[in-house]
Amino acid sequence: QVQLVESGGGSVQPGGSLTLSCTASGFTLDNSDIGWFRQAPGPGAKREGVSCIRVRDGFIFNLDSVKGRFTIARDNAKNMVYLQMNDLKPEDTATYYCAGVTCYDDYVSRRFGSWGQGAQVTVSS
């Protein structure tokens, strides 16, 4: 059974940093694209793809609004994926989810696995 469990969320001030972790089970990361999504609070908020790693060539996609600030990384030995988030802004406030994806050149699409509980990130002063 595919399972993805996020951790590492929290509350920080603008300009702060957080690292999210995602532990995968039921599949191996070394043969799967993997990525992060987020959903801002409030009704009608859509879940958007933030970042992903493509397994066949190591390509990394990042949403324009997080380029230069967020870094995705994978540890195949631990079957984990991380999202290092620096210089956080209030608009980064959201629940963050990891998922098995198809990582395209200019966007990320969820491919498999149910959504987990996510990791809550709050950025405020």
Coordinates of C-alpha atoms in Angstrom, one line a residue:
Q1 CA 0.0 0.0 0.0
V2 CA 1.4 3.4 -1.1
Q3 CA 1.7 5.8 1.8
L4 CA 3.3 9.2 2.1
V5 CA 3.7 10.9 5.5
E6 CA 4.7 14.5 5.7
S7 CA 6.4 16.2 8.7
G8 CA 8.3 19.2 9.7
G9 CA 5.7 22.0 9.4
G10 CA 5.5 24.9 11.9
S11 CA 5.1 28.6 12.4
V12 CA 7.8 31.0 11.4
Q13 CA 8.3 34.7 10.8
P14 CA 8.8 36.1 7.4
G15 CA 12.3 35.4 6.2
G16 CA 12.5 32.3 8.3
S17 CA 13.3 28.7 7.1
L18 CA 11.7 25.3 7.5
T19 CA 12.5 21.9 6.1
L20 CA 9.7 19.5 5.3
S21 CA 10.2 15.8 5.2
C22 CA 8.1 13.1 3.5
T23 CA 8.5 9.4 4.2
A24 CA 7.4 7.0 1.5
S25 CA 6.3 3.4 1.8
G26 CA 4.8 0.9 -0.5
F27 CA 7.0 2.0 -3.4
T28 CA 10.6 3.1 -4.0
L29 CA 11.7 6.6 -4.8
D30 CA 14.5 5.6 -7.0
N31 CA 12.0 4.7 -9.8
S32 CA 9.4 7.4 -9.2
D33 CA 9.0 11.1 -9.8
I34 CA 8.2 12.7 -6.5
G35 CA 6.9 16.2 -5.7
W36 CA 5.4 18.6 -3.3
F37 CA 2.0 20.4 -3.5
R38 CA 0.5 23.0 -1.3
Q39 CA -3.0 24.3 -0.5
A40 CA -3.5 27.7 1.1
P41 CA -6.2 28.1 3.8
G42 CA -9.6 29.4 2.9
P43 CA -12.5 28.2 0.9
G44 CA -11.9 27.6 -2.8
A45 CA -8.2 27.4 -2.5
K46 CA -6.7 25.1 -5.1
R47 CA -3.9 22.6 -4.5
E48 CA -0.9 23.7 -6.6
G49 CA 2.3 21.9 -7.5
V50 CA 5.3 23.5 -5.9
S51 CA 8.3 21.4 -6.8
C52 CA 9.2 18.0 -8.2
I53 CA 12.2 15.8 -9.2
R54 CA 12.1 13.7 -12.4
V55 CA 13.7 10.3 -11.9
R56 CA 14.9 9.7 -15.5
D57 CA 17.2 12.7 -15.7
G58 CA 17.2 14.4 -12.4
F59 CA 15.3 17.5 -13.7
I60 CA 13.9 19.7 -11.0
F61 CA 10.8 21.8 -11.5
N62 CA 10.0 24.7 -9.2
L63 CA 7.0 27.0 -9.2
D64 CA 8.1 30.5 -10.2
S65 CA 7.0 32.0 -6.9
V66 CA 9.4 29.7 -5.0
K67 CA 12.4 29.7 -7.3
G68 CA 15.6 30.6 -5.5
R69 CA 13.9 30.0 -2.1
F70 CA 12.8 26.3 -2.1
T71 CA 14.9 23.3 -2.7
I72 CA 13.7 19.7 -3.2
A73 CA 15.9 16.8 -2.5
R74 CA 15.5 13.0 -2.3
D75 CA 17.3 10.4 -0.3
N76 CA 16.7 7.1 -2.0
A77 CA 18.4 5.1 0.7
K78 CA 15.9 6.4 3.3
N79 CA 13.1 6.5 0.8
M80 CA 12.5 10.1 1.8
V81 CA 12.0 13.4 0.0
Y82 CA 12.6 16.9 1.5
L83 CA 11.6 20.5 0.8
Q84 CA 14.0 23.1 2.2
M85 CA 12.2 26.4 2.4
N86 CA 14.1 29.6 2.9
D87 CA 13.1 33.2 3.0
L88 CA 9.5 32.3 3.7
K89 CA 6.8 34.8 2.9
P90 CA 3.3 35.1 4.3
E91 CA 1.9 33.8 0.9
D92 CA 3.8 30.5 1.5
T93 CA 1.3 29.8 4.3
A94 CA -0.4 26.5 3.3
T95 CA -0.6 22.8 4.0
Y96 CA 2.1 21.0 2.1
Y97 CA 1.7 17.5 0.7
C98 CA 4.1 15.2 -1.0
A99 CA 2.9 12.8 -3.8
G100 CA 4.0 10.4 -6.5
V101 CA 3.9 12.6 -9.6
T102 CA 4.7 13.1 -13.2
C103 CA 7.3 15.9 -13.2
Y104 CA 6.9 17.9 -16.4
D105 CA 9.2 20.6 -17.6
D106 CA 6.8 23.4 -16.5
Y107 CA 4.4 21.8 -14.1
V108 CA 3.8 18.9 -11.8
S109 CA 0.9 16.5 -11.9
R110 CA 0.0 14.0 -9.1
R111 CA 0.1 10.5 -10.4
F112 CA -0.4 8.1 -7.6
G113 CA -1.0 7.8 -3.8
S114 CA -3.7 9.3 -1.7
W115 CA -3.2 12.7 -0.1
G116 CA -1.8 12.4 3.4
Q117 CA -2.5 14.8 6.3
G118 CA 0.1 17.2 5.1
A119 CA 2.4 19.5 6.9
Q120 CA 1.0 22.9 8.0
V121 CA 3.3 25.9 7.4
T122 CA 2.3 29.3 8.8
V123 CA 4.4 32.4 8.0
S124 CA 3.4 35.5 9.9
S125 CA 4.9 38.3 12.0

